[in-house]
Amino acid sequence: MKRRNLIAAATAAAGLAALPQGARAQAYPTKPITVIVPFSAGGPTDALARILGQRMGEILGQQIIIDNVAGAGGTIGVAKATRAAPDGYTLLFAHMGTLAVNIALYKSLPYDSQKDLEPVGLGGTNPMVLVARKDLPAKDFPEFMAWVKANQKKAQYGMAGIGAASHLGGLMLNSMMKVDVLEIPYKGTGPALNDLVSGQFDYMVDQAVNVLPQIQAGNIKALGVSTLKRLPQLPNVPTIDEAGLKGYEVTIWNGFFAPKGTSKEIIGKLNQALLTTLADDKIRVRLTELAVDLPSVAETSPDALRGTLKASIDKWVPAVRAAGVKPE
């Protein structure tokens, strides 16, 4: 009896393997899906991946497991994703810093984000906020900029590490203000934010989802937002652009990707699950609370994400290099 069961199981497995790719895709998924997040747990990219992943898993009928593979500005996790089998069971959820800006920050990367990955869909865009220690002697952005320019020898800005969103936000802010201040890299947003709250450095530019609780608690002060429109969550805080630094705009998009060679049928199923998730009222409320800018249906398509990635590379790689950052 046992022998017959083993033979039947082997025959079924062989039959599945012999099916055309399209037929196999119709059965997908038949087991849990792993989503690699190339950053530590608890950060904004990780939080967004978990919120979206849980609902997508329910829609697909399989659990989605988050695998945090941090290190080297996200490059270790991305590289792991590009080496995975293109069967739809290993995905990547990463942001523009890792996939676009890192091209300028590292002398060589173990992947080509445009050639080694298949876009699945945009998961959301995070605005950023310029925040400062609560006792910094500046009540608004013009006073802040004047203070930084007058105190360049002692002013300090913090960020979550090379390639982090806060690195990009602060880098572009300092470059456009034309100031040279001490940069303090941390191993993650949590430690950096803790030190800002305790006054160990002067300011940082980080994603709203990270800093809103500390702003609302009065532990740090908000001096400007990185978008061209004010945030509903901070209606009294002007944009940095309107406050005097014209042209400053930094937002951080996050998206799902699959290894190169993943079938269009599987990409289509994943994208549809993402679209259904983003249309869910509970998900939309939750993400809005976190200040995530929700993409439209058109912006969520694989082709749109491919275009978004290319546009980010075209915009930010020259800008970062022009800022004088030396590659790691």
mmCIF file of C-alpha atoms in Angstrom:
data_model
loop_
_atom_site.group_PDB
_atom_site.id
_atom_site.type_symbol
_atom_site.label_atom_id
_atom_site.label_comp_id
_atom_site.label_asym_id
_atom_site.label_seq_id
_atom_site.Cartn_x
_atom_site.Cartn_y
_atom_site.Cartn_z
ATOM 1 C CA MET A 1 0.000 0.000 0.000
ATOM 2 C CA LYS A 2 2.770 2.371 0.969
ATOM 3 C CA ARG A 3 4.655 1.538 -2.236
ATOM 4 C CA ARG A 4 1.584 2.340 -4.345
ATOM 5 C CA ASN A 5 1.174 5.680 -2.542
ATOM 6 C CA LEU A 6 4.788 6.602 -3.195
ATOM 7 C CA ILE A 7 4.470 5.681 -6.864
ATOM 8 C CA ALA A 8 1.277 7.749 -7.159
ATOM 9 C CA ALA A 9 2.930 10.742 -5.515
ATOM 10 C CA ALA A 10 5.980 10.509 -7.761
ATOM 11 C CA THR A 11 3.794 10.170 -10.832
ATOM 12 C CA ALA A 12 1.762 13.254 -9.834
ATOM 13 C CA ALA A 13 4.926 15.279 -9.249
ATOM 14 C CA ALA A 14 6.342 14.222 -12.592
ATOM 15 C CA GLY A 15 3.083 15.125 -14.289
ATOM 16 C CA LEU A 16 3.124 18.604 -12.726
ATOM 17 C CA ALA A 17 6.714 19.154 -13.833
ATOM 18 C CA ALA A 18 5.811 18.105 -17.352
ATOM 19 C CA LEU A 19 2.994 20.630 -17.618
ATOM 20 C CA PRO A 20 3.588 23.703 -19.774
ATOM 21 C CA GLN A 21 4.643 26.804 -17.859
ATOM 22 C CA GLY A 22 1.216 28.397 -18.337
ATOM 23 C CA ALA A 23 -0.539 25.393 -16.801
ATOM 24 C CA ARG A 24 1.837 25.404 -13.824
ATOM 25 C CA ALA A 25 1.177 29.121 -13.358
ATOM 26 C CA GLN A 26 -2.569 28.435 -13.182
ATOM 27 C CA ALA A 27 -1.959 26.243 -10.121
ATOM 28 C CA TYR A 28 0.291 28.866 -8.493
ATOM 29 C CA PRO A 29 0.733 29.254 -5.605
ATOM 30 C CA THR A 30 0.787 25.826 -3.989
ATOM 31 C CA LYS A 31 3.072 26.671 -1.056
ATOM 32 C CA PRO A 32 4.110 29.695 1.059
ATOM 33 C CA ILE A 33 5.791 32.644 -0.657
ATOM 34 C CA THR A 34 8.885 34.326 0.779
ATOM 35 C CA VAL A 35 9.288 38.086 0.399
ATOM 36 C CA ILE A 36 12.808 39.359 0.982
ATOM 37 C CA VAL A 37 12.986 42.790 2.626
ATOM 38 C CA PRO A 38 16.596 44.005 2.396
ATOM 39 C CA PHE A 39 16.405 45.907 5.684
ATOM 40 C CA SER A 40 16.011 45.131 9.371
ATOM 41 C CA ALA A 41 12.612 44.396 10.863
ATOM 42 C CA GLY A 42 10.696 47.370 12.214
ATOM 43 C CA GLY A 43 11.572 49.925 9.538
ATOM 44 C CA PRO A 44 9.091 51.549 7.134
ATOM 45 C CA THR A 45 9.806 49.208 4.202
ATOM 46 C CA ASP A 46 9.425 46.190 6.471
ATOM 47 C CA ALA A 47 6.181 47.541 7.957
ATOM 48 C CA LEU A 48 4.675 48.177 4.533
ATOM 49 C CA ALA A 49 5.756 44.739 3.274
ATOM 50 C CA ARG A 50 4.076 43.042 6.242
ATOM 51 C CA ILE A 51 0.806 44.963 5.894
ATOM 52 C CA LEU A 52 0.562 44.278 2.159
ATOM 53 C CA GLY A 53 1.979 40.756 2.389
ATOM 54 C CA GLN A 54 -0.506 39.509 4.953
ATOM 55 C CA ARG A 55 -3.501 40.557 2.856
ATOM 56 C CA MET A 56 -1.945 39.359 -0.411
ATOM 57 C CA GLY A 57 -1.345 35.976 1.178
ATOM 58 C CA GLU A 58 -4.998 35.730 2.152
ATOM 59 C CA ILE A 59 -6.040 36.561 -1.403
ATOM 60 C CA LEU A 60 -3.590 34.051 -2.920
ATOM 61 C CA GLY A 61 -4.466 31.326 -0.422
ATOM 62 C CA GLN A 62 -0.900 30.914 0.826
ATOM 63 C CA GLN A 63 1.081 32.458 3.647
ATOM 64 C CA ILE A 64 3.561 35.195 2.721
ATOM 65 C CA ILE A 65 6.662 35.039 4.890
ATOM 66 C CA ILE A 66 8.872 38.125 5.347
ATOM 67 C CA ASP A 67 12.602 37.415 5.268
ATOM 68 C CA ASN A 68 14.661 40.364 6.530
ATOM 69 C CA VAL A 69 18.085 40.218 4.862
ATOM 70 C CA ALA A 70 19.778 43.429 5.949
ATOM 71 C CA GLY A 71 23.256 44.784 5.267
ATOM 72 C CA ALA A 72 25.320 46.889 2.878
ATOM 73 C CA GLY A 73 22.564 49.385 2.170
ATOM 74 C CA GLY A 74 20.158 46.654 1.140
ATOM 75 C CA THR A 75 22.443 45.154 -1.490
ATOM 76 C CA ILE A 76 22.790 41.778 0.262
ATOM 77 C CA GLY A 77 19.041 41.186 0.278
ATOM 78 C CA VAL A 78 18.569 42.313 -3.315
ATOM 79 C CA ALA A 79 21.403 40.063 -4.478
ATOM 80 C CA LYS A 80 19.803 37.103 -2.702
ATOM 81 C CA ALA A 81 16.512 37.791 -4.453
ATOM 82 C CA THR A 82 18.114 37.955 -7.895
ATOM 83 C CA ARG A 83 19.705 34.526 -7.338
ATOM 84 C CA ALA A 84 16.415 32.864 -6.382
ATOM 85 C CA ALA A 85 14.541 30.508 -8.684
ATOM 86 C CA PRO A 86 12.111 32.405 -10.955
ATOM 87 C CA ASP A 87 9.129 30.366 -9.803
ATOM 88 C CA GLY A 88 7.183 33.012 -7.896
ATOM 89 C CA TYR A 89 8.039 31.665 -4.463
ATOM 90 C CA THR A 90 10.761 34.215 -3.682
ATOM 91 C CA LEU A 91 9.985 37.895 -4.166
ATOM 92 C CA LEU A 92 11.669 41.159 -3.235
ATOM 93 C CA PHE A 93 10.120 44.219 -1.622
ATOM 94 C CA ALA A 94 12.554 47.125 -1.818
ATOM 95 C CA HIS A 95 12.700 50.875 -2.252
ATOM 96 C CA MET A 96 14.271 53.276 -4.709
ATOM 97 C CA GLY A 97 17.380 53.798 -2.588
ATOM 98 C CA THR A 98 18.453 50.187 -2.871
ATOM 99 C CA LEU A 99 17.486 49.732 -6.503
ATOM 100 C CA ALA A 100 18.389 53.139 -7.967
ATOM 101 C CA VAL A 101 20.451 55.370 -5.691
ATOM 102 C CA ASN A 102 22.870 52.602 -4.688
ATOM 103 C CA ILE A 103 24.174 52.609 -8.257
ATOM 104 C CA ALA A 104 25.855 55.909 -7.386
ATOM 105 C CA LEU A 105 26.786 54.941 -3.828
ATOM 106 C CA TYR A 106 28.667 51.697 -4.557
ATOM 107 C CA LYS A 107 31.572 51.134 -6.944
ATOM 108 C CA SER A 108 30.064 47.831 -8.010
ATOM 109 C CA LEU A 109 26.825 46.019 -7.273
ATOM 110 C CA PRO A 110 26.195 42.252 -7.433
ATOM 111 C CA TYR A 111 23.061 42.879 -9.505
ATOM 112 C CA ASP A 112 21.576 45.076 -12.193
ATOM 113 C CA SER A 113 18.200 46.188 -10.881
ATOM 114 C CA GLN A 114 16.817 46.766 -14.385
ATOM 115 C CA LYS A 115 18.036 43.478 -15.874
ATOM 116 C CA ASP A 116 17.965 40.997 -13.000
ATOM 117 C CA LEU A 117 14.475 41.690 -11.656
ATOM 118 C CA GLU A 118 10.932 41.533 -13.001
ATOM 119 C CA PRO A 119 8.671 44.324 -11.662
ATOM 120 C CA VAL A 120 5.450 43.126 -10.016
ATOM 121 C CA GLY A 121 3.882 46.343 -8.775
ATOM 122 C CA LEU A 122 4.258 49.529 -6.756
ATOM 123 C CA GLY A 123 3.335 49.146 -3.112
ATOM 124 C CA GLY A 124 3.257 52.777 -2.034
ATOM 125 C CA THR A 125 5.278 55.959 -1.708
ATOM 126 C CA ASN A 126 6.500 57.407 1.575
ATOM 127 C CA PRO A 127 6.914 61.160 2.129
ATOM 128 C CA MET A 128 9.747 62.394 4.320
ATOM 129 C CA VAL A 129 9.989 64.989 7.071
ATOM 130 C CA LEU A 130 12.864 67.210 8.174
ATOM 131 C CA VAL A 131 13.028 66.828 11.942
ATOM 132 C CA ALA A 132 15.361 68.347 14.514
ATOM 133 C CA ARG A 133 16.154 67.962 18.201
ATOM 134 C CA LYS A 134 13.481 69.799 20.128
ATOM 135 C CA ASP A 135 15.904 72.358 21.593
ATOM 136 C CA LEU A 136 17.462 73.367 18.261
ATOM 137 C CA PRO A 137 17.300 77.198 18.138
ATOM 138 C CA ALA A 138 15.117 77.392 15.023
ATOM 139 C CA LYS A 139 11.335 77.561 14.952
ATOM 140 C CA ASP A 140 10.878 77.138 11.179
ATOM 141 C CA PHE A 141 12.764 76.117 8.044
ATOM 142 C CA PRO A 142 14.226 79.552 7.131
ATOM 143 C CA GLU A 143 15.666 79.862 10.647
ATOM 144 C CA PHE A 144 16.922 76.276 10.449
ATOM 145 C CA MET A 145 18.735 76.877 7.170
ATOM 146 C CA ALA A 146 20.302 80.055 8.549
ATOM 147 C CA TRP A 147 21.409 78.204 11.674
ATOM 148 C CA VAL A 148 22.989 75.329 9.725
ATOM 149 C CA LYS A 149 24.876 77.720 7.433
ATOM 150 C CA ALA A 150 26.174 79.650 10.441
ATOM 151 C CA ASN A 151 27.169 76.499 12.354
ATOM 152 C CA GLN A 152 28.619 74.203 9.687
ATOM 153 C CA LYS A 153 31.690 73.373 11.784
ATOM 154 C CA LYS A 154 29.590 71.892 14.577
ATOM 155 C CA ALA A 155 26.236 70.984 12.978
ATOM 156 C CA GLN A 156 25.538 67.263 12.698
ATOM 157 C CA TYR A 157 22.929 65.296 10.783
ATOM 158 C CA GLY A 158 22.105 61.649 11.317
ATOM 159 C CA MET A 159 20.867 58.914 9.021
ATOM 160 C CA ALA A 160 20.086 55.199 9.133
ATOM 161 C CA GLY A 161 23.087 54.098 7.040
ATOM 162 C CA ILE A 162 24.546 54.330 3.558
ATOM 163 C CA GLY A 163 21.777 53.931 0.989
ATOM 164 C CA ALA A 164 18.981 54.414 3.519
ATOM 165 C CA ALA A 165 16.102 56.737 2.736
ATOM 166 C CA SER A 166 17.298 59.127 5.441
ATOM 167 C CA HIS A 167 20.732 59.179 3.810
ATOM 168 C CA LEU A 168 19.222 60.259 0.512
ATOM 169 C CA GLY A 169 16.934 62.852 2.106
ATOM 170 C CA GLY A 170 19.714 64.449 4.142
ATOM 171 C CA LEU A 171 22.222 64.250 1.316
ATOM 172 C CA MET A 172 19.996 66.184 -1.071
ATOM 173 C CA LEU A 173 18.985 68.684 1.606
ATOM 174 C CA ASN A 174 22.583 69.502 2.518
ATOM 175 C CA SER A 175 23.622 69.638 -1.113
ATOM 176 C CA MET A 176 20.839 72.067 -2.040
ATOM 177 C CA MET A 177 21.509 74.222 1.041
ATOM 178 C CA LYS A 178 25.193 74.174 0.015
ATOM 179 C CA VAL A 179 26.430 73.243 3.466
ATOM 180 C CA ASP A 180 29.099 70.829 4.623
ATOM 181 C CA VAL A 181 28.153 69.273 7.956
ATOM 182 C CA LEU A 182 29.211 66.184 9.875
ATOM 183 C CA GLU A 183 27.334 63.058 8.752
ATOM 184 C CA ILE A 184 26.601 60.430 11.398
ATOM 185 C CA PRO A 185 25.585 57.022 9.987
ATOM 186 C CA TYR A 186 23.692 54.585 12.201
ATOM 187 C CA LYS A 187 22.777 50.934 11.807
ATOM 188 C CA GLY A 188 19.080 51.483 11.315
ATOM 189 C CA THR A 189 16.443 54.139 11.812
ATOM 190 C CA GLY A 190 15.626 53.146 15.391
ATOM 191 C CA PRO A 191 19.036 53.970 16.896
ATOM 192 C CA ALA A 192 19.280 57.190 14.873
ATOM 193 C CA LEU A 193 15.869 58.404 15.965
ATOM 194 C CA ASN A 194 16.573 57.532 19.594
ATOM 195 C CA ASP A 195 19.723 59.656 19.525
ATOM 196 C CA LEU A 196 17.897 62.548 17.866
ATOM 197 C CA VAL A 197 15.265 62.444 20.610
ATOM 198 C CA SER A 198 18.017 62.551 23.236
ATOM 199 C CA GLY A 199 19.746 65.433 21.428
ATOM 200 C CA GLN A 200 22.905 63.580 20.363
ATOM 201 C CA PHE A 201 22.838 65.233 16.919
ATOM 202 C CA ASP A 202 20.931 68.095 15.323
ATOM 203 C CA TYR A 203 18.641 66.919 12.510
ATOM 204 C CA MET A 204 17.668 64.240 10.045
ATOM 205 C CA VAL A 205 15.314 63.744 7.108
ATOM 206 C CA ASP A 206 13.376 60.508 7.476
ATOM 207 C CA GLN A 207 10.201 58.843 6.318
ATOM 208 C CA ALA A 208 7.031 60.180 7.910
ATOM 209 C CA VAL A 209 5.976 56.760 9.161
ATOM 210 C CA ASN A 210 9.089 56.702 11.383
ATOM 211 C CA VAL A 211 8.973 60.203 12.816
ATOM 212 C CA LEU A 212 5.258 61.010 13.179
ATOM 213 C CA PRO A 213 4.878 59.401 16.645
ATOM 214 C CA GLN A 214 7.874 61.319 18.025
ATOM 215 C CA ILE A 215 6.655 64.578 16.468
ATOM 216 C CA GLN A 216 3.176 64.103 17.911
ATOM 217 C CA ALA A 217 4.675 63.313 21.326
ATOM 218 C CA GLY A 218 6.690 66.553 21.248
ATOM 219 C CA ASN A 219 10.021 64.744 21.435
ATOM 220 C CA ILE A 220 11.347 66.295 18.199
ATOM 221 C CA LYS A 221 10.277 69.227 16.026
ATOM 222 C CA ALA A 222 9.124 69.064 12.413
ATOM 223 C CA LEU A 223 10.505 71.844 10.197
ATOM 224 C CA GLY A 224 9.401 70.815 6.706
ATOM 225 C CA VAL A 225 8.066 67.988 4.563
ATOM 226 C CA SER A 226 9.734 66.635 1.440
ATOM 227 C CA THR A 227 6.696 66.562 -0.853
ATOM 228 C CA LEU A 228 5.351 69.456 -2.913
ATOM 229 C CA LYS A 229 2.066 69.301 -1.005
ATOM 230 C CA ARG A 230 1.604 69.437 2.755
ATOM 231 C CA LEU A 231 0.824 66.211 4.561
ATOM 232 C CA PRO A 232 -2.687 65.786 6.013
ATOM 233 C CA GLN A 233 -1.028 64.336 9.116
ATOM 234 C CA LEU A 234 1.054 67.541 9.568
ATOM 235 C CA PRO A 235 -1.138 70.300 8.121
ATOM 236 C CA ASN A 236 0.749 73.116 9.874
ATOM 237 C CA VAL A 237 4.179 72.032 8.658
ATOM 238 C CA PRO A 238 5.097 73.641 5.309
ATOM 239 C CA THR A 239 6.838 71.857 2.494
ATOM 240 C CA ILE A 240 10.569 72.516 2.272
ATOM 241 C CA ASP A 241 9.961 73.812 -1.236
ATOM 242 C CA GLU A 242 7.422 76.427 -0.137
ATOM 243 C CA ALA A 243 9.539 77.352 2.893
ATOM 244 C CA GLY A 244 12.391 78.547 0.719
ATOM 245 C CA LEU A 245 14.410 75.669 -0.761
ATOM 246 C CA LYS A 246 12.825 75.605 -4.200
ATOM 247 C CA GLY A 247 12.873 72.299 -6.045
ATOM 248 C CA TYR A 248 13.479 70.113 -3.006
ATOM 249 C CA GLU A 249 11.357 66.992 -3.358
ATOM 250 C CA VAL A 250 12.259 63.533 -2.089
ATOM 251 C CA THR A 251 9.785 60.674 -1.809
ATOM 252 C CA ILE A 252 10.587 57.005 -1.340
ATOM 253 C CA TRP A 253 8.669 54.436 -3.378
ATOM 254 C CA ASN A 254 8.529 50.749 -2.468
ATOM 255 C CA GLY A 255 7.700 47.929 -4.848
ATOM 256 C CA PHE A 256 7.465 44.184 -5.331
ATOM 257 C CA PHE A 257 9.881 42.469 -7.729
ATOM 258 C CA ALA A 258 10.521 38.875 -8.804
ATOM 259 C CA PRO A 259 13.705 37.238 -10.136
ATOM 260 C CA LYS A 260 14.363 37.591 -13.846
ATOM 261 C CA GLY A 261 12.597 34.914 -15.878
ATOM 262 C CA THR A 262 9.486 34.688 -13.706
ATOM 263 C CA SER A 263 6.539 33.989 -16.016
ATOM 264 C CA LYS A 264 4.099 36.708 -17.018
ATOM 265 C CA GLU A 265 1.266 34.549 -15.705
ATOM 266 C CA ILE A 266 2.749 34.473 -12.210
ATOM 267 C CA ILE A 267 3.589 38.176 -12.335
ATOM 268 C CA GLY A 268 -0.023 38.792 -13.348
ATOM 269 C CA LYS A 269 -1.419 36.792 -10.411
ATOM 270 C CA LEU A 270 0.819 38.630 -7.950
ATOM 271 C CA ASN A 271 -0.051 42.010 -9.406
ATOM 272 C CA GLN A 272 -3.777 41.264 -9.206
ATOM 273 C CA ALA A 273 -3.384 40.251 -5.558
ATOM 274 C CA LEU A 274 -1.559 43.532 -4.910
ATOM 275 C CA LEU A 275 -4.263 45.559 -6.662
ATOM 276 C CA THR A 276 -6.985 43.832 -4.635
ATOM 277 C CA THR A 277 -5.021 44.488 -1.455
ATOM 278 C CA LEU A 278 -4.580 48.190 -2.224
ATOM 279 C CA ALA A 279 -8.327 48.476 -2.896
ATOM 280 C CA ASP A 280 -9.174 47.009 0.526
ATOM 281 C CA ASP A 281 -10.710 49.730 2.720
ATOM 282 C CA LYS A 282 -9.014 48.492 5.905
ATOM 283 C CA ILE A 283 -5.627 48.442 4.207
ATOM 284 C CA ARG A 284 -6.149 51.927 2.783
ATOM 285 C CA VAL A 285 -7.065 53.328 6.196
ATOM 286 C CA ARG A 286 -4.041 51.688 7.805
ATOM 287 C CA LEU A 287 -1.614 52.975 5.178
ATOM 288 C CA THR A 288 -3.109 56.462 5.258
ATOM 289 C CA GLU A 289 -2.518 56.538 9.019
ATOM 290 C CA LEU A 290 1.144 55.814 8.244
ATOM 291 C CA ALA A 291 1.234 58.688 5.698
ATOM 292 C CA VAL A 292 1.781 56.277 2.809
ATOM 293 C CA ASP A 293 0.767 57.741 -0.553
ATOM 294 C CA LEU A 294 -1.319 55.031 -2.226
ATOM 295 C CA PRO A 295 -0.669 54.408 -5.938
ATOM 296 C CA SER A 296 -3.353 54.437 -8.601
ATOM 297 C CA VAL A 297 -4.210 51.293 -10.555
ATOM 298 C CA ALA A 298 -2.160 52.544 -13.505
ATOM 299 C CA GLU A 299 0.853 53.282 -11.284
ATOM 300 C CA THR A 300 0.701 49.756 -9.847
ATOM 301 C CA SER A 301 1.218 47.867 -13.132
ATOM 302 C CA PRO A 302 4.515 46.024 -13.756
ATOM 303 C CA ASP A 303 5.281 48.248 -16.745
ATOM 304 C CA ALA A 304 4.632 51.380 -14.704
ATOM 305 C CA LEU A 305 6.989 50.172 -11.966
ATOM 306 C CA ARG A 306 9.630 49.435 -14.607
ATOM 307 C CA GLY A 307 9.290 53.025 -15.791
ATOM 308 C CA THR A 308 9.395 54.350 -12.233
ATOM 309 C CA LEU A 309 12.637 52.485 -11.569
ATOM 310 C CA LYS A 310 14.259 53.830 -14.737
ATOM 311 C CA ALA A 311 13.115 57.377 -13.986
ATOM 312 C CA SER A 312 14.587 57.136 -10.466
ATOM 313 C CA ILE A 313 17.918 55.943 -11.824
ATOM 314 C CA ASP A 314 17.964 58.714 -14.421
ATOM 315 C CA LYS A 315 17.155 61.359 -11.794
ATOM 316 C CA TRP A 316 19.045 60.330 -8.703
ATOM 317 C CA VAL A 317 22.271 58.718 -9.899
ATOM 318 C CA PRO A 318 23.536 61.938 -11.547
ATOM 319 C CA ALA A 319 22.248 64.011 -8.609
ATOM 320 C CA VAL A 320 24.016 61.909 -5.994
ATOM 321 C CA ARG A 321 27.243 61.900 -7.985
ATOM 322 C CA ALA A 322 27.016 65.659 -8.445
ATOM 323 C CA ALA A 323 26.699 66.010 -4.664
ATOM 324 C CA GLY A 324 30.234 64.664 -4.397
ATOM 325 C CA VAL A 325 29.469 61.407 -2.615
ATOM 326 C CA LYS A 326 32.336 58.956 -2.935
ATOM 327 C CA PRO A 327 31.193 55.383 -3.758
ATOM 328 C CA GLU A 328 31.771 52.746 -1.119
#
